[in-house]
Short mmCIF file of C-alpha atoms in Angstrom, two decimals:
data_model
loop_
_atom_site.label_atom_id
_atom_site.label_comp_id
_atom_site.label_asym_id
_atom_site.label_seq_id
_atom_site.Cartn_x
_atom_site.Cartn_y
_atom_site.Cartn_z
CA UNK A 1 8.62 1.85 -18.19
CA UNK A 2 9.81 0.66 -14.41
CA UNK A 3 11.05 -2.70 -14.18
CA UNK A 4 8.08 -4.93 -13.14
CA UNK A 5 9.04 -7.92 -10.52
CA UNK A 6 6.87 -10.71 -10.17
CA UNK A 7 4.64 -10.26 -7.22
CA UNK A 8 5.67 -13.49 -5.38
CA UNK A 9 9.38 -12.63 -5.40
CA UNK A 10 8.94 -9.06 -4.30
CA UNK A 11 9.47 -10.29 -0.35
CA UNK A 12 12.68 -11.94 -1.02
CA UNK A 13 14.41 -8.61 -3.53
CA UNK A 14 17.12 -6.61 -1.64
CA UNK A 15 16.12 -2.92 -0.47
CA UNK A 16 18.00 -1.64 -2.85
CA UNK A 17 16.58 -3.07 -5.97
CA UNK A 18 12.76 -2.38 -4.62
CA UNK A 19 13.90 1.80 -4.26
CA UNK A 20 15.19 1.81 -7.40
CA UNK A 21 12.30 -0.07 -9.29
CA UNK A 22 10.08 2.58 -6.96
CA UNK A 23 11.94 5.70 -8.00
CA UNK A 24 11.35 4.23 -11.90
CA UNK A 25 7.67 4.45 -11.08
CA UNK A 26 6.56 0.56 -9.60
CA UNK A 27 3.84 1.18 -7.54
CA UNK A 28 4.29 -2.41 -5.86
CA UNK A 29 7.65 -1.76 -5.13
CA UNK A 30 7.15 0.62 -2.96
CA UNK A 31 4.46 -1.30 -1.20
CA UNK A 32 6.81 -3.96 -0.66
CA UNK A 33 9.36 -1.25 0.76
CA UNK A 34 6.00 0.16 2.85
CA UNK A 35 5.74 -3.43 4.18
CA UNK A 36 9.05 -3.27 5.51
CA UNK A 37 9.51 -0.41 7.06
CA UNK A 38 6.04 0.69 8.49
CA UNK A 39 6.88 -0.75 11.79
CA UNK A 40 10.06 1.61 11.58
CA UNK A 41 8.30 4.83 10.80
CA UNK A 42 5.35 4.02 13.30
CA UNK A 43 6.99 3.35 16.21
CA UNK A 44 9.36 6.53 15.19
CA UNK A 45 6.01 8.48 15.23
CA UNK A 46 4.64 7.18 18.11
CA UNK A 47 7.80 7.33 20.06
CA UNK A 48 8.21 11.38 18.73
CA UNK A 49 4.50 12.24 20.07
CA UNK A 50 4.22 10.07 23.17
CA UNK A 51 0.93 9.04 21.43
CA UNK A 52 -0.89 6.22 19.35
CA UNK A 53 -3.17 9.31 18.13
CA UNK A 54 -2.85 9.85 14.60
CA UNK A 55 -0.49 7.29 13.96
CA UNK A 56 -1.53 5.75 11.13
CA UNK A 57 -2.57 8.85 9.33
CA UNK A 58 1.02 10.52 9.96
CA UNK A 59 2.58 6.86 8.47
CA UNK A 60 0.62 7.20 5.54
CA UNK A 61 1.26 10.74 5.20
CA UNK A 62 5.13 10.33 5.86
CA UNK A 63 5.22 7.04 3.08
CA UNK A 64 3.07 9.43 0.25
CA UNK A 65 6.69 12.14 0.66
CA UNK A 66 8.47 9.32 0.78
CA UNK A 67 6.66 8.16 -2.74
CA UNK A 68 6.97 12.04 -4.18
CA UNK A 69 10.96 12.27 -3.13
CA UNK A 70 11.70 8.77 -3.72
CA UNK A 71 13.60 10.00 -6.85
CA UNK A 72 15.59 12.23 -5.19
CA UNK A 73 16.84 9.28 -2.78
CA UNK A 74 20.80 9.45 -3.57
CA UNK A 75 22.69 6.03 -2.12
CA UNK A 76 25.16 7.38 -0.44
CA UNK A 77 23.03 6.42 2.85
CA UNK A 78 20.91 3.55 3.66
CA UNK A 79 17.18 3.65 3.25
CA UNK A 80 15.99 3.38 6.50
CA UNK A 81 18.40 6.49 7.29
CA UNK A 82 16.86 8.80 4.70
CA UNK A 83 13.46 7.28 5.55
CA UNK A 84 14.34 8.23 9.42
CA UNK A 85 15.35 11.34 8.52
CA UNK A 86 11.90 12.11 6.34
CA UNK A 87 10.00 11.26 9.23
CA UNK A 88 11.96 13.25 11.32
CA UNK A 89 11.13 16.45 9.31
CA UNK A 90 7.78 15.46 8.93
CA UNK A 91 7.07 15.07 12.79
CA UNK A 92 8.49 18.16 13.84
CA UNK A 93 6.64 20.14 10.85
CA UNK A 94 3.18 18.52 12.19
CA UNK A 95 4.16 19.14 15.57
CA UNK A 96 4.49 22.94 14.57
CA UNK A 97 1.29 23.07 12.99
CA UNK A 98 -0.63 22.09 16.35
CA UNK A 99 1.48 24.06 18.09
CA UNK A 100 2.77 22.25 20.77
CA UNK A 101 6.02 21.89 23.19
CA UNK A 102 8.16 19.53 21.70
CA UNK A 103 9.13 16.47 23.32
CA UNK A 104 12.10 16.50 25.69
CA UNK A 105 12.51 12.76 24.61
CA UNK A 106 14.75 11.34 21.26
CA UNK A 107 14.21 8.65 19.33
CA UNK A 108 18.06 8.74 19.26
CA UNK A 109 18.16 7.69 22.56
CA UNK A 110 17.97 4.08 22.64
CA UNK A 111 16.55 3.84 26.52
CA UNK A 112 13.91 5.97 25.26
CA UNK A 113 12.68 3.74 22.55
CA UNK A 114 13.12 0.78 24.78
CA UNK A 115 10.93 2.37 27.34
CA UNK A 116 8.30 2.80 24.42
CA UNK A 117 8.40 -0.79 23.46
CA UNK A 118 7.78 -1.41 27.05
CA UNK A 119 5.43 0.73 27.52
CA UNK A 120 3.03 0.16 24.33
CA UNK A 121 0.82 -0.93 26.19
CA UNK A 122 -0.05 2.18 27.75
CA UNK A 123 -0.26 4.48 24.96
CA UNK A 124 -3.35 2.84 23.31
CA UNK A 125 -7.37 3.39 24.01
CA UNK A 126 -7.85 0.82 26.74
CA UNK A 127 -9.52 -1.35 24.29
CA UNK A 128 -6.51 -1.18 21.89
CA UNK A 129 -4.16 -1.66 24.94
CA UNK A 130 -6.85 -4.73 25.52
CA UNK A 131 -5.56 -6.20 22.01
CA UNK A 132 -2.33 -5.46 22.37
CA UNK A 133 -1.44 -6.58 25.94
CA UNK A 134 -0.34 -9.85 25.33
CA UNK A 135 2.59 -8.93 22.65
CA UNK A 136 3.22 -5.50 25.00
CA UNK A 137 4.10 -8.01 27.95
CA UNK A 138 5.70 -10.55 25.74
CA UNK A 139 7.97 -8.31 24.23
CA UNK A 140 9.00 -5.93 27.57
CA UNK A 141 10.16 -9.71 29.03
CA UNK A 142 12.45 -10.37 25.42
CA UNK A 143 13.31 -6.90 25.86
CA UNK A 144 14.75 -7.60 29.60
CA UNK A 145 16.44 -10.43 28.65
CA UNK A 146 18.33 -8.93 26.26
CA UNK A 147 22.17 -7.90 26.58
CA UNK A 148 22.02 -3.78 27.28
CA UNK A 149 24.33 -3.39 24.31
CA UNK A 150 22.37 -6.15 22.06
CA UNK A 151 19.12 -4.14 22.87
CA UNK A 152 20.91 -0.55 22.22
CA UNK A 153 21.91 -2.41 18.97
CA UNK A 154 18.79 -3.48 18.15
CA UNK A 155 16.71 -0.34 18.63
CA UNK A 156 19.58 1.82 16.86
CA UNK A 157 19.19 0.40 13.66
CA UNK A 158 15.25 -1.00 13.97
CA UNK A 159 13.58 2.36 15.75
CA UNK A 160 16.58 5.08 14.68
CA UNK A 161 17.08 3.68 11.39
CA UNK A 162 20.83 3.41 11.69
CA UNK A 163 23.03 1.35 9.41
CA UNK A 164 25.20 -1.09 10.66
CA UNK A 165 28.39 1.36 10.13
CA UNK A 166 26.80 4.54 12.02
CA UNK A 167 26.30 1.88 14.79
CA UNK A 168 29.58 0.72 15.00
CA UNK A 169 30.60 4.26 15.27
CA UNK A 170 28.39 5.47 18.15
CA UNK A 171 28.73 2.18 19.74
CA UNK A 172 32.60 2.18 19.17
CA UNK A 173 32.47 -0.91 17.39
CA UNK A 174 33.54 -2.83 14.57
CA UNK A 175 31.24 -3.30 12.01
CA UNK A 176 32.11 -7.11 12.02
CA UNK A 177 30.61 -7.14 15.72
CA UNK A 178 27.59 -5.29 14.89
CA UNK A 179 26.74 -7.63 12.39
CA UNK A 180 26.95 -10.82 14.29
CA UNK A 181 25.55 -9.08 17.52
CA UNK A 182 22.48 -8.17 15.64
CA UNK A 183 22.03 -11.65 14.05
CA UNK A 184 22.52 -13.12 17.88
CA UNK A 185 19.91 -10.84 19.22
CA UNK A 186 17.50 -11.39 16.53
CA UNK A 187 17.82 -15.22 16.65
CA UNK A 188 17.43 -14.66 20.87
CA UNK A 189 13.92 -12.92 19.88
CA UNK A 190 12.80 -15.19 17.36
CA UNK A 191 13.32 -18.03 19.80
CA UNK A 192 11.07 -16.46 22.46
CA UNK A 193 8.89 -15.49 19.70
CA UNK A 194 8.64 -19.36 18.38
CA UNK A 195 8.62 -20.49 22.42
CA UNK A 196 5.64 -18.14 22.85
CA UNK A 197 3.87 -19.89 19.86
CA UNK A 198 4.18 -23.10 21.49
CA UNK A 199 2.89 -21.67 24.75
CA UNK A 200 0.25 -19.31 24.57
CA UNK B 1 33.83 5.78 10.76
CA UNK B 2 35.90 3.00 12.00
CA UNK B 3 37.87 2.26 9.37
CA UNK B 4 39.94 -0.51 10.56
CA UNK B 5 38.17 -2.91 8.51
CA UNK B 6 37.92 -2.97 4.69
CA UNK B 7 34.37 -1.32 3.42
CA UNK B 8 32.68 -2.07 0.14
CA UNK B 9 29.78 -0.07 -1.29
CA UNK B 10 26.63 -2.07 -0.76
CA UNK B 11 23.99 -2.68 -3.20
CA UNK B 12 21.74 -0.26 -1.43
CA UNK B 13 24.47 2.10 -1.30
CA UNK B 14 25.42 1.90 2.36
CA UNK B 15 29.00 0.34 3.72
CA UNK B 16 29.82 -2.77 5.02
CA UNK B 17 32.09 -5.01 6.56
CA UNK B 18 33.78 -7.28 3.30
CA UNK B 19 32.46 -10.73 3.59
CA UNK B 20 34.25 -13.07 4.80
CA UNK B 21 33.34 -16.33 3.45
CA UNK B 22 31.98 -16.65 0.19
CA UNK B 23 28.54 -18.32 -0.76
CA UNK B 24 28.84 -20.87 -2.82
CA UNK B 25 26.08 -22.20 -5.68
CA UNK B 26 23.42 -24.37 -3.77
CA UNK B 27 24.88 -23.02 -0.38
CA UNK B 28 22.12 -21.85 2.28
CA UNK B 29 23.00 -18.77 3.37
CA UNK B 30 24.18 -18.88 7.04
CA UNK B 31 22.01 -16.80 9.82
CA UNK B 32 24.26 -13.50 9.42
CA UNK B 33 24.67 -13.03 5.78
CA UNK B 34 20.58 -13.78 6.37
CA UNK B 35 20.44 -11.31 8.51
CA UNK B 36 23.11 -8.75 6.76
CA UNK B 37 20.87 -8.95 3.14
CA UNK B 38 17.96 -8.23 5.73
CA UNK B 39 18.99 -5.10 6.57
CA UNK B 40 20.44 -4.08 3.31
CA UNK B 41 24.32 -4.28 4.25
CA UNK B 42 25.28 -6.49 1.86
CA UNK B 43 27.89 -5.87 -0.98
CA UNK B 44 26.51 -6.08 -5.04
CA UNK B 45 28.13 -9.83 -5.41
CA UNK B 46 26.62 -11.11 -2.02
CA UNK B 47 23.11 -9.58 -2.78
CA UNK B 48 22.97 -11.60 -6.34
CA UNK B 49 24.28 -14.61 -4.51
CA UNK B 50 21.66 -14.58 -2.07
CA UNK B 51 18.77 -13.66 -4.35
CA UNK B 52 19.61 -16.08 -6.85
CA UNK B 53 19.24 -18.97 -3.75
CA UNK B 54 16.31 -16.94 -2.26
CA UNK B 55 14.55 -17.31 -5.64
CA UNK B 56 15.18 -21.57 -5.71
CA UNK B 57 14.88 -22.44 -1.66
CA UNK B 58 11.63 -22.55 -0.45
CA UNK B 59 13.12 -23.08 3.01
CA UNK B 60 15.29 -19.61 2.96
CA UNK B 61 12.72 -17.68 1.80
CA UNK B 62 10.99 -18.58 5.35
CA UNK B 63 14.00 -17.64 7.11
CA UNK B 64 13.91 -14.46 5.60
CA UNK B 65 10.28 -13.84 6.45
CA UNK B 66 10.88 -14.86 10.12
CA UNK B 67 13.12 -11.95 10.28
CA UNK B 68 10.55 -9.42 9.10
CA UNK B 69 7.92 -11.15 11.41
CA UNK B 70 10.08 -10.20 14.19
CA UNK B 71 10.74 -6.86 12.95
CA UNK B 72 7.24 -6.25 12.95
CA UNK B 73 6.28 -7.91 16.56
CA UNK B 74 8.60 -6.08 17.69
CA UNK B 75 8.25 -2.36 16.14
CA UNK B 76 3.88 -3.45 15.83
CA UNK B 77 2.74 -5.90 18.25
CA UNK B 78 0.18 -8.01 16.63
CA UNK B 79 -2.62 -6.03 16.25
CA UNK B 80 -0.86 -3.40 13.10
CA UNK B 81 -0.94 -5.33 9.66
CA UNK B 82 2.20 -3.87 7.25
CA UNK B 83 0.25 -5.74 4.53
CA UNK B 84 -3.34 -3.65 5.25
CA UNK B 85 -0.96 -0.41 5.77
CA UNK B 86 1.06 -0.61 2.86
CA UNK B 87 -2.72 -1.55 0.94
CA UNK B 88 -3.85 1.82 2.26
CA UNK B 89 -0.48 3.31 1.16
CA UNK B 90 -0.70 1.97 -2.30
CA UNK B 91 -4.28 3.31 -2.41
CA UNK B 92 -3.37 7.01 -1.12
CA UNK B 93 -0.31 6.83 -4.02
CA UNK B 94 -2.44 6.12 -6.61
CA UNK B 95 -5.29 8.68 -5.29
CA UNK B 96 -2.24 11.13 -5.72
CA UNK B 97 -1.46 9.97 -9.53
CA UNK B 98 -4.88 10.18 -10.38
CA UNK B 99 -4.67 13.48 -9.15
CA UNK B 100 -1.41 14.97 -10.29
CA UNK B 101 -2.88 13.57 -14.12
CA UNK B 102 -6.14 15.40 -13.73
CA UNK B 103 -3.92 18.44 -12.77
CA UNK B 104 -1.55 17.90 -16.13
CA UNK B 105 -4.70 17.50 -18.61
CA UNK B 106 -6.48 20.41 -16.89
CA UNK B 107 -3.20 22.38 -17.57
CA UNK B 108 -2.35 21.35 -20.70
CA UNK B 109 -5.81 21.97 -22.19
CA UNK B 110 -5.37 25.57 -20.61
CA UNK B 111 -2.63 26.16 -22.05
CA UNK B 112 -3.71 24.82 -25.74
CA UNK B 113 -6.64 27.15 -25.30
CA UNK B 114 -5.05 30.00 -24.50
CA UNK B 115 -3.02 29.12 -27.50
CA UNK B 116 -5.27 28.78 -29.60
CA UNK B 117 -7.06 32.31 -29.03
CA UNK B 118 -4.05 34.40 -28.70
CA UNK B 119 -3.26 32.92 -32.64
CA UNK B 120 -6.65 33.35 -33.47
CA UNK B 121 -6.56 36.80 -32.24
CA UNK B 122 -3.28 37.56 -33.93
CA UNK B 123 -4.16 35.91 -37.21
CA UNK B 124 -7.42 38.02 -37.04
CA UNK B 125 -6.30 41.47 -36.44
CA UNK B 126 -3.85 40.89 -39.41
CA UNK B 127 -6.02 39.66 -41.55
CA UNK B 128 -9.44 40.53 -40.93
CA UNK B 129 -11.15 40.30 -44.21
CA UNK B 130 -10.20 36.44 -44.35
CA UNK B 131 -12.56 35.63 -41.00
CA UNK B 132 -15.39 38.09 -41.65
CA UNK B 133 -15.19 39.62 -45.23
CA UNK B 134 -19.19 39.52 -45.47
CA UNK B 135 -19.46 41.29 -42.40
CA UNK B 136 -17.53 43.79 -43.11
CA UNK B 137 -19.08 44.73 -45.84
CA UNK B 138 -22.65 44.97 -43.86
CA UNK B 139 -20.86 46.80 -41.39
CA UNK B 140 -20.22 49.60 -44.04
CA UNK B 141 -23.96 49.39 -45.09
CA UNK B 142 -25.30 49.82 -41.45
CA UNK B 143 -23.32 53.10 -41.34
CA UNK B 144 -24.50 54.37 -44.27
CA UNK B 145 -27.93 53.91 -43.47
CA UNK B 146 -27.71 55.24 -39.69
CA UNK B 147 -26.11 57.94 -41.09
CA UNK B 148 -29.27 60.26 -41.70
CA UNK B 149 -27.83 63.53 -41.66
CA UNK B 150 -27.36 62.90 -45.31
CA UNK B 151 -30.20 62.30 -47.83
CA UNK B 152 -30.85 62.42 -51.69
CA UNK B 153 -28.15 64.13 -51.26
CA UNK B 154 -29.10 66.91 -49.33
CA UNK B 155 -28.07 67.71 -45.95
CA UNK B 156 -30.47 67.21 -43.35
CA UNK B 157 -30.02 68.79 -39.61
CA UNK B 158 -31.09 66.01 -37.44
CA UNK B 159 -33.22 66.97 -34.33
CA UNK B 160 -31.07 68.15 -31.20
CA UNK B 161 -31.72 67.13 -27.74
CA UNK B 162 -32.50 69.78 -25.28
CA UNK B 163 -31.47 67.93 -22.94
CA UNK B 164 -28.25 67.51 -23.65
CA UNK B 165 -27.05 70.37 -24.92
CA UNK B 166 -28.19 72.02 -22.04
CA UNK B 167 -28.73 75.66 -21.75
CA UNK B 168 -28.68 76.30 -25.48
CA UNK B 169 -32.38 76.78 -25.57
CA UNK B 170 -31.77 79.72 -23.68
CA UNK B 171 -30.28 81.30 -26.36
CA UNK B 172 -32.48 83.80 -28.29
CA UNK B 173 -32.14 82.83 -32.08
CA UNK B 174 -30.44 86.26 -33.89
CA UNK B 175 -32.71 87.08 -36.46
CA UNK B 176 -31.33 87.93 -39.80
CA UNK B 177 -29.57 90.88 -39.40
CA UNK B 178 -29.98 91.78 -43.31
CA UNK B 179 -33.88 91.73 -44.48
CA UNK B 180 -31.83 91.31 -47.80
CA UNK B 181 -29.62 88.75 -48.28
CA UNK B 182 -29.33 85.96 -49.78
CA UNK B 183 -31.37 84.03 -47.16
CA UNK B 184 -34.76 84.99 -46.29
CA UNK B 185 -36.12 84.05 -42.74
CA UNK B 186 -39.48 82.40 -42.62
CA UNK B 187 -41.68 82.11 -39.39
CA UNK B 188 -42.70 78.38 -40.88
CA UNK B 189 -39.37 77.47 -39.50
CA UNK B 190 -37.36 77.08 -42.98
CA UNK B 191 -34.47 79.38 -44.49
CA UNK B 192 -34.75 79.69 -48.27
CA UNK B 193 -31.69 80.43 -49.77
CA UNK B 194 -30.59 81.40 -53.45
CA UNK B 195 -29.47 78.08 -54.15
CA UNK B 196 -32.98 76.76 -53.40
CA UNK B 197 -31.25 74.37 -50.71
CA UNK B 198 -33.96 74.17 -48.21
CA UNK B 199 -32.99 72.90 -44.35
CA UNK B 200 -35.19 71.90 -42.00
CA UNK B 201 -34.58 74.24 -38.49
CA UNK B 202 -35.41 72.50 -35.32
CA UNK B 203 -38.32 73.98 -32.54
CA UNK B 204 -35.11 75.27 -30.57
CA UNK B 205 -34.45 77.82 -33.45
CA UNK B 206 -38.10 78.11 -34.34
CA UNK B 207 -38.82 79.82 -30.56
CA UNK B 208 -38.69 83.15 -31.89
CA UNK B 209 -40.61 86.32 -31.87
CA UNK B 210 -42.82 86.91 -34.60
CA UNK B 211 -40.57 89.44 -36.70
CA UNK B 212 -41.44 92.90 -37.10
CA UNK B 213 -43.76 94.04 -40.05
CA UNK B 214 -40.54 95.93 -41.71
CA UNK B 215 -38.53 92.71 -41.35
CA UNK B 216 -41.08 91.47 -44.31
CA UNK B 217 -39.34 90.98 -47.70
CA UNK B 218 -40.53 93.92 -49.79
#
């Protein structure tokens, strides 16, 4: 039987513990771990197809593999790598099946993904893109304040799914300074995030 | 890999930089070990030291959900719910186990089926008289009673079908060669013989020309 955690403490358990209570068979394990990382594999989707079409059904479609290989996760890479790398696959298999061009644009390239974030609001029906203006304008400003490294940083590991070591290698970094430049940018954003809260 | 700095395995299996300042019991966590068991890169001693003060302060336990809030914002915007995806998620992954059970029973009642006849079959052909013994034995009765060519003894020709035989009717019956033998040749259709057996000729062989007056037994 898979180790069962109570349901108020799965937010707070490491990644770690949540895929291998998953790969044992807990069902709300992996919803935790679908919590967590559905903002990664969307915008990954959405950023491959230069669309909001389809979206959701191509998350749920990448997190049910994810579910059926789960098992076969080995931890010699981070989750969010193997998960980037499953939705990878499973974007370029869809894209063969409708048969299109692919796109000349990579998720790997950080400007790319930071012109997606900027641009979300433009992807959308007009009534989504409506809905979504406010946080689409809000975050393109947070965005533009950022450092260019910090945001390079940031959208490595949150959109690319890259751990902190394979940034400090592309970045030519030290680990160390990956670690405390992510914590500085985050704490920049959730600043402007509470800021915005107290001015709407 | 830069590997100026020291690595440790992680819990989640990645690297990371070692730690350099311990947590201690009752400690808060400061923003980037926060931030490091976050994102996963924290080593197996630092994870257990963080969950164990995540699990008692109320107050950490926000921090840590401020992070994913602004993971979400961020990767999101406001209108895409994690909590109603991974719901739908959890919904499709159960649809699937459902499925994949219906798929085992179906198999395995194949398979116990299929099983089942090929021993029945086996056990059957070996041993037939155990399954059907009564059967058998009416079997063997049917025959005999289908079987009229032979009656009181006596053998009977049974009627032939033109048909099927085909050009045989064609054939002019030879009459008795010998006026004198030991069969006589009747025009009633019947062959008497010394031995008084008496068999029944069919229309086919009956089509004959009346014999000639010296063909008469004397």
């Amino acid at each position: 039987m898979p180790r069962r955690f109570p349901a108020d403490e799965l937010n707070i358990l490491p990644v770690g513990m949540l895929v291998r209570a998953a790969a044992a068979g807990d069902d709300a394990s992996f919803e935790e771990l679908v919590r967590r990382y559905y903002g990664q594999v969307r915008r990954q989707i959405v950023g491959f197809f230069h669309s909001d079409n389809d979206a959701d059904d191509l998350c749920q479609e990448t997190f049910l593999k994810a579910w059926r290989k789960i098992s076969t996760f080995r931890e010699d890479a981070s989750f969010s790598t193997w998960l980037y790398r499953l939705t990878e696959n499973l974007c370029k298999d869809e894209l063969r099946k409708r048969g299109r061009i692919p796109p000349a644009a990579s998720l790997d390239d950080p400007e790319t993904s930071a012109a997606d974030l900027r641009d979300i609001s433009d992807i959308d029906q007009p009534e989504e893109a409506l809905l979504r203006k406010d946080s689409a304008e809000a975050l393109r400003r947070a965005l533009d304040l950022l450092d260019p490294d910090d945001r390079m940083l940031l959208l490595l590991h949150e959109t690319g799914g890259l751990s902190y070591a394979e940034i400090a290698e592309r970045m030519h970094l030290q680990p160390g300074t990956v670690s405390s430049r992510m914590t500085r940018t985050r704490q920049k954003l959730k600043k402007w995030l509470s800021d915005r809260e107290e001015k709407p | 890999m830069n590997g100026r700095l020291k690595e440790q395995r992680t819990e989640e299996g990645g690297r990371n930089m070692q730690r350099t300042k311990p947590i201690l019991f009752g400690e808060h966590p400061d923003d980037e070990l926060l931030n490091r068991y976050f994102d996963g890169e924290t080593g197996t001693e630092e994870t257990a030291a963080v969950l164990d003060h995540l699990r008692r302060c109320e107050k950490c336990r926000d921090r840590l959900a401020g992070l994913q809030t602004v993971r979400d914002l961020l990767l999101l915007g406001e209108d895409n719910s994690p909590k109603a995806a991974a719901s739908a998620v959890g919904k499709a992954v159960h649809a699937e186990k459902r499925r994949r059970l219906v798929v085992r029973l179906t198999s395995a009642a194949a398979v116990a089926v299929l099983a089942f006849g090929i021993g029945f079959g086996i056990l059957r052909s070996h041993n037939p008289a155990i399954f059907a013994p009564n059967e058998a034995k009416s079997q063997d009765a049917q025959f005999e009673a289908d079987d009229t060519s032979v009656k009181d003894g006596q053998y009977h020709v049974l009627p032939i079908d033109r048909e099927e035989i085909g050009g045989m009717d064609q054939v002019e019956p030879s009459p008795p060669s010998e006026p004198n033998t030991a069969s006589s040749y009747h025009p009633s259709g019947q062959v008497s013989g010394e031995d008084d057996q008496v068999k029944t000729v069919t229309e086919t062989t009956v089509e004959t020309e009346e014999p000639a007056a010296n063909d008469e037994p004397q």
